[in-house]
Coordinates of C-alpha atoms in Angstrom, one line a residue:
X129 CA 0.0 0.0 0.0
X130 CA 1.5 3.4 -0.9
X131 CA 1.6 6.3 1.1
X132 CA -1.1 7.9 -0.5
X133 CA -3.5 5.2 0.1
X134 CA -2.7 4.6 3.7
X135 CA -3.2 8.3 4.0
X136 CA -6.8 8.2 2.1
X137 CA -7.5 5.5 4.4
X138 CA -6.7 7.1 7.5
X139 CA -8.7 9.9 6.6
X140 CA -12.0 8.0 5.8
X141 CA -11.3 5.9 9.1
X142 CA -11.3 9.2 11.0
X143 CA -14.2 10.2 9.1
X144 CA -16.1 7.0 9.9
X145 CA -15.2 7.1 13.5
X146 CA -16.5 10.9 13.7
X147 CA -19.7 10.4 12.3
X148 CA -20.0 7.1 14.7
X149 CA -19.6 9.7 17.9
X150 CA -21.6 12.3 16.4
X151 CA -24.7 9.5 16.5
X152 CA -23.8 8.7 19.8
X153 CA -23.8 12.6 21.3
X154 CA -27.4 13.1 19.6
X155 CA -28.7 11.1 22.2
X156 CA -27.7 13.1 25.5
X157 CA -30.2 15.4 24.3
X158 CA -32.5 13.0 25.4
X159 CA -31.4 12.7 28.8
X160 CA -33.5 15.6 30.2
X161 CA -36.4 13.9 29.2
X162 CA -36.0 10.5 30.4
X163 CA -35.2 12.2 34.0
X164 CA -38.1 14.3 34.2
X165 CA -40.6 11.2 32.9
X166 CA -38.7 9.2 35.3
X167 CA -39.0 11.5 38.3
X168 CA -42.6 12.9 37.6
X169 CA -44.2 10.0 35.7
X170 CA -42.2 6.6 36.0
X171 CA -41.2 6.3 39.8
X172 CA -44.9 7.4 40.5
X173 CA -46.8 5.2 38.5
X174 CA -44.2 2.6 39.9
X175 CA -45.4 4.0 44.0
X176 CA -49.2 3.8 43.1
X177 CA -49.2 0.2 41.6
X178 CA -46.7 -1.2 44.2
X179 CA -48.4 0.8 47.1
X180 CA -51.6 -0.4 45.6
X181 CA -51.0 -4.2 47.3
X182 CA -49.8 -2.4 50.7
X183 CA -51.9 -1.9 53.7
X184 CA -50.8 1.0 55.8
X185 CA -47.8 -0.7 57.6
X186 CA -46.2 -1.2 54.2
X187 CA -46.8 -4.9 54.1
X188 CA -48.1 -7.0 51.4
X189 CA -52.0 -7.4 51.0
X190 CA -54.8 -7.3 48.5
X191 CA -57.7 -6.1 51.2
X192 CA -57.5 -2.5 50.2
X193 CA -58.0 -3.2 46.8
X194 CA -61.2 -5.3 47.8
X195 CA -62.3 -2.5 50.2
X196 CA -62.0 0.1 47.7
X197 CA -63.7 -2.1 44.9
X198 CA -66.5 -2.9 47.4
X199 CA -66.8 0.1 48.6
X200 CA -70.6 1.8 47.3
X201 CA -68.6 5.5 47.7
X202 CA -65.9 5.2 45.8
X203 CA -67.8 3.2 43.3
X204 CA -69.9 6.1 43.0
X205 CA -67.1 8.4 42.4
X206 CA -65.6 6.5 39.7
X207 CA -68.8 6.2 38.4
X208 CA -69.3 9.9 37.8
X209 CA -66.0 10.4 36.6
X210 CA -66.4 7.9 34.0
X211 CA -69.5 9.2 32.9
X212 CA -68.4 13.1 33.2
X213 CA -65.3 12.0 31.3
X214 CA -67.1 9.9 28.6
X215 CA -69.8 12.3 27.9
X216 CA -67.2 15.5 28.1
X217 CA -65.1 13.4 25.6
X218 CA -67.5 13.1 23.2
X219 CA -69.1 16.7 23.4
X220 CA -65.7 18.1 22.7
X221 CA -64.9 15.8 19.9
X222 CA -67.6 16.3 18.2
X223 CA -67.7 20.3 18.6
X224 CA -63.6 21.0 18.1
X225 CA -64.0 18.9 15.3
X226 CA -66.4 21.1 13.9
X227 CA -64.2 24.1 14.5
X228 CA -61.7 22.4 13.0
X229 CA -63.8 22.0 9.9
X230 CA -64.4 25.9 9.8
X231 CA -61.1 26.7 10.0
X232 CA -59.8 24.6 7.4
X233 CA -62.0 25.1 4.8
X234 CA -61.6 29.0 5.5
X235 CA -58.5 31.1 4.6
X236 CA -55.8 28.9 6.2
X237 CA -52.9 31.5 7.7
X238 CA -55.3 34.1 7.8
X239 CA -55.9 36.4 10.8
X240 CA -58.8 34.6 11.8
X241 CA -57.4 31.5 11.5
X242 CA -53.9 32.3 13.4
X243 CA -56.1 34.0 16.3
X244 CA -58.6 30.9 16.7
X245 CA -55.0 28.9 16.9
X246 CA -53.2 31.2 19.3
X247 CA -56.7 31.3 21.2
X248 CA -57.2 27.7 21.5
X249 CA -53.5 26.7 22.6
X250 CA -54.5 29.3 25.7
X251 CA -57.9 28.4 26.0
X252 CA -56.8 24.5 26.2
X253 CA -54.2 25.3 29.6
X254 CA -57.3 27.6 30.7
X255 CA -58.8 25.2 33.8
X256 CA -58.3 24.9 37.7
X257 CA -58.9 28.1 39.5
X258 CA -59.3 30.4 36.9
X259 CA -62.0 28.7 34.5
X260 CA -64.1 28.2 38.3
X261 CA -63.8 31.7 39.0
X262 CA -64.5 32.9 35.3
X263 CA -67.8 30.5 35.4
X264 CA -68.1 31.5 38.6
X265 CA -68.1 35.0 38.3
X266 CA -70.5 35.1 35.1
X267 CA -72.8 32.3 36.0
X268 CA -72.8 31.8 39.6
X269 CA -75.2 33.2 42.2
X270 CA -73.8 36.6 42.3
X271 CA -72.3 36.3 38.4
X272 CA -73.1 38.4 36.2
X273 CA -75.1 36.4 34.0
X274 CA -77.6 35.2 37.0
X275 CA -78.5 38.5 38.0
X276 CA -79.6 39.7 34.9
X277 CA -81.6 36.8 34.1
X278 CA -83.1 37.2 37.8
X279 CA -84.2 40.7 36.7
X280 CA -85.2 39.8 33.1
X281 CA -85.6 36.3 32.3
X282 CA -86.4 34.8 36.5
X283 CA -88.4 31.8 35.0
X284 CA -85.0 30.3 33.0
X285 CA -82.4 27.8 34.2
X286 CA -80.0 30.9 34.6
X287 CA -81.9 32.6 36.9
X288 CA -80.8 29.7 38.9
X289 CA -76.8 29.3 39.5
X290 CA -77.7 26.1 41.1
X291 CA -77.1 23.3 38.2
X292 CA -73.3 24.9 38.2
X293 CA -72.4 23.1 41.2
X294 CA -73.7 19.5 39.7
X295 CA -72.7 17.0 37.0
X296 CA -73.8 19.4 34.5
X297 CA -71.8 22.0 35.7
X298 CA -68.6 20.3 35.9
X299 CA -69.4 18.9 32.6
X300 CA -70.0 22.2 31.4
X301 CA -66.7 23.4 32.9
X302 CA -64.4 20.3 31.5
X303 CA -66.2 21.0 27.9
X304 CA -64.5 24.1 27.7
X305 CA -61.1 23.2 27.9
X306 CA -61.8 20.3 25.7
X307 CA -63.0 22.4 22.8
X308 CA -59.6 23.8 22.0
X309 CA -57.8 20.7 22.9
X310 CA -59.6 19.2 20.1
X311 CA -59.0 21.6 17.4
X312 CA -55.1 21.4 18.3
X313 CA -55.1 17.4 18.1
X314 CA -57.7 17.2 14.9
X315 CA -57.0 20.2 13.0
X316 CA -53.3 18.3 11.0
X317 CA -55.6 15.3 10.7
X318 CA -58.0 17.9 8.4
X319 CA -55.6 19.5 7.3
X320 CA -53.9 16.3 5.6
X321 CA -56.9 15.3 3.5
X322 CA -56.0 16.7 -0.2
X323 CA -58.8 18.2 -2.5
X324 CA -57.6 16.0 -5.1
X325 CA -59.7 13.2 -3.1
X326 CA -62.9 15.3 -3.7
X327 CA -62.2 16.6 -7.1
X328 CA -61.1 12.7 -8.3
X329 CA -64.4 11.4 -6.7
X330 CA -66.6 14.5 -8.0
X331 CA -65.1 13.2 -11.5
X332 CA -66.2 10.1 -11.3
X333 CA -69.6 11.1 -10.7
X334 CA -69.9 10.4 -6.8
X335 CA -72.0 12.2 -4.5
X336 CA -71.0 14.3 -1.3
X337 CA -72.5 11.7 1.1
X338 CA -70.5 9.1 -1.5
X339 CA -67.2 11.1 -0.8
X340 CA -67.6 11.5 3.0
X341 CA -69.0 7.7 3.3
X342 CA -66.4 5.8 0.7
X343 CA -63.4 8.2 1.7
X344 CA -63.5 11.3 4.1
X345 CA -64.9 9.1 7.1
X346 CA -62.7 6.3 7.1
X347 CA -59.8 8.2 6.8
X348 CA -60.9 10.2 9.5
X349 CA -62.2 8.2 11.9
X350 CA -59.1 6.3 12.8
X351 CA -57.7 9.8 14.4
X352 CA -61.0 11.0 15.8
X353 CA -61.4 8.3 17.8
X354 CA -57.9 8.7 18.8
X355 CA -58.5 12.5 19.9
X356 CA -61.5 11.7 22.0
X357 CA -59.7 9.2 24.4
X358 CA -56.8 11.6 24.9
X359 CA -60.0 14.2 25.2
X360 CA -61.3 11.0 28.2
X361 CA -57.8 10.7 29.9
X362 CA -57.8 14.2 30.0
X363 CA -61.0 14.6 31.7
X364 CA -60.8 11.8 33.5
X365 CA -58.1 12.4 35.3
X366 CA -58.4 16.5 35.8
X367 CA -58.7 17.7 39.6
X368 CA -58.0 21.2 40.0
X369 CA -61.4 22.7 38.5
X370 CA -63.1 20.2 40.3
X371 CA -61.8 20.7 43.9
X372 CA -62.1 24.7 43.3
X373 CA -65.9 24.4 42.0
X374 CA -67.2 21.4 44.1
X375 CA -65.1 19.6 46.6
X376 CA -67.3 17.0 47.7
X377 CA -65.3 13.9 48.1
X378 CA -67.2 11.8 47.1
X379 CA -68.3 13.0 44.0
X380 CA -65.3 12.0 41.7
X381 CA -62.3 9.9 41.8
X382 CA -59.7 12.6 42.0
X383 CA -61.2 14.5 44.6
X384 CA -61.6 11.1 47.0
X385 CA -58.0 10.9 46.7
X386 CA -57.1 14.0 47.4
X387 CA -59.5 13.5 50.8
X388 CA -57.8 10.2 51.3
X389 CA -54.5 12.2 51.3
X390 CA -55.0 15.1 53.1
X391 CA -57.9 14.7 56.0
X392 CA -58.0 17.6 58.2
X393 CA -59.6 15.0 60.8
X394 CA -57.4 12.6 61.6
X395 CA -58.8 9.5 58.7
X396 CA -56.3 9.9 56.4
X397 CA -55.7 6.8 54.7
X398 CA -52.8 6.7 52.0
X399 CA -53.4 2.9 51.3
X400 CA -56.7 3.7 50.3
X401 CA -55.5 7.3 48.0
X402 CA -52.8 4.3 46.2
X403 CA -55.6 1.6 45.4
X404 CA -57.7 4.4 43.7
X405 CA -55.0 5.7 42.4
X406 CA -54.0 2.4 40.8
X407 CA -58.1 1.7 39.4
X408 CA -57.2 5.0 37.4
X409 CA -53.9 3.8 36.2
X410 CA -55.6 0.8 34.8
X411 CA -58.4 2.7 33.0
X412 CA -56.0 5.7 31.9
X413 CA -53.4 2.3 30.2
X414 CA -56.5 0.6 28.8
X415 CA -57.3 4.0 27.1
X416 CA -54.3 5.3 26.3
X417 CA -53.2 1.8 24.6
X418 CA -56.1 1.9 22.0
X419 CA -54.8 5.6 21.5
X420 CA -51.6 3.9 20.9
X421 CA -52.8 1.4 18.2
X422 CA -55.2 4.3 16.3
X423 CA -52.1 6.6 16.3
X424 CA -50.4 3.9 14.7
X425 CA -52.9 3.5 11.9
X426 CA -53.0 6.6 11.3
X427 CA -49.5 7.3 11.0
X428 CA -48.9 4.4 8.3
X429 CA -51.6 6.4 6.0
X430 CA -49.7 9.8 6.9
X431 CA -46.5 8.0 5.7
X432 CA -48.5 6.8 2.1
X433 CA -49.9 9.9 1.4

């Protein structure tokens, strides 16, 4: 081998070996993340489903679990926040999709259409103590909206403040934040379905309801469906508004917990907050693994298109 070519293939070794460790580096990028979604999500998922099979003196035992799943009060609670979550779910799926839809077939990167983004990535972190108190202060019994109704309208449901302190008030109050949510999550999805589908089925003489039923649904569906579980595990597991608006503990899941937790009497009971905690894990994997598989789906046709 001549000089020159021990040379050349010194340089492409080092060229090789620098591109190897320039792979490698990318990845401590990563390392951030994995410690925060091992500190905040990992280790205490990990506490709830080992604490789950605890009693209070740290020792193994199932009779918690059987207490809690027996029990007609926290049945109750996950009862309602199934069903708050469920029906929330579908009420904001089916109205941020329809946003979506609006905003789509309108001037995409307009003003309006910038503004109803910008507004719903706020209006989507807009829940706790602030969404109570703005429903609070424009429906409640002194809001703004209940006395005028008392003067003008006295015979109407907002005359009343009292159905904002009930299921439909909570649902009311989860709705709005999952409005927005929606339109973030569903609006690529719209946004990914070309007019060349419509004009090439238009061409070939099909109907509206043809296009929508052959082509527009099923491509959709697959990431609608996906949106409203997140839109459920969202709901389902939300506190903050809640506690603020209601904080009956009995009423939902979250708020037992937080009872369980935190009793200003004496009864708290952390074995207890871990096994509900752990019936919510369960619920939140089931959904968020069908989420999982539709994502999936829906990312093949993304790739094909």
């Amino acid at each position: 081998m001549t000089q020159a070519q021990y040379k050349g293939t010194g340089s492409a070794t080092g060229r090789t070996g620098s591109r190897y460790w320039r792979s490698k580096t990318a990845y401590l990028g990563v390392i951030p993340f994995l410690l925060v979604s091992g500190l905040f999500l990992l280790y205490p998922t990990w506490n709830v489903a080992s604490g789950a099979f605890q009693n209070n003196n740290g020792k193994f035992s199932t009779s918690v679990l059987k207490e809690v799943f027996n029990s007609p009060v926290a049945r109750h609670a996950f009862a309602n926040s199934l069903e708050i979550s469920a029906k929330t779910a579908l009420a904001g799926a089916i109205l941020g999709a329809l946003f979506a839809w609006a905003l789509v077939n309108g001037k995409q990167g307009g003003y309006f259409y910038r503004i109803s983004v910008a507004l719903s990535s706020v209006l989507a972190q807009f829940g706790g103590v602030m969404l109570t108190f703005a429903f609070l202060a424009t429906f409640g019994f002194n809001g703004l909206i209940a006395n005028i109704a008392v003067k003008y309208a006295p015979n109407t449901f907002l005359a009343d403040a009292s159905w904002l302190y009930g299921k439909f008030g909570i649902s009311v109050l989860y709705t709005f934040f999952q409005i927005p949510l929606m339109v973030l999550v569903f609006l690529p999805t719209l946004e990914n379905l070309k007019p060349q589908w419509r004009e090439a089925s238009d061409a070939l003489g099909g109907k509206a309801y043809e296009y929508w039923l052959r082509i527009g649904i099923p491509i959709l569906t697959p990431s609608f469906a996906g949106a409203a579980l997140l839109l459920f595990v969202n709901s389902f597991s939300a506190y903050a508004t809640a506690a603020t608006l209601i904080n009956l503990s009995d009423f939902l899941t979250p708020l037992q917990i937080a009872t369980a937790l935190t009793s200003e009497t004496g009864g708290a009971n952390p074995a207890e907050a871990k096994a509900l905690s752990f019936y919510m894990v369960v619920v939140v994997v089931i959904a968020m693994t069908f989420y999982a598989m539709l994502r999936r789906r829906v990312s093949k046709w993304e790739q094909r298109r």
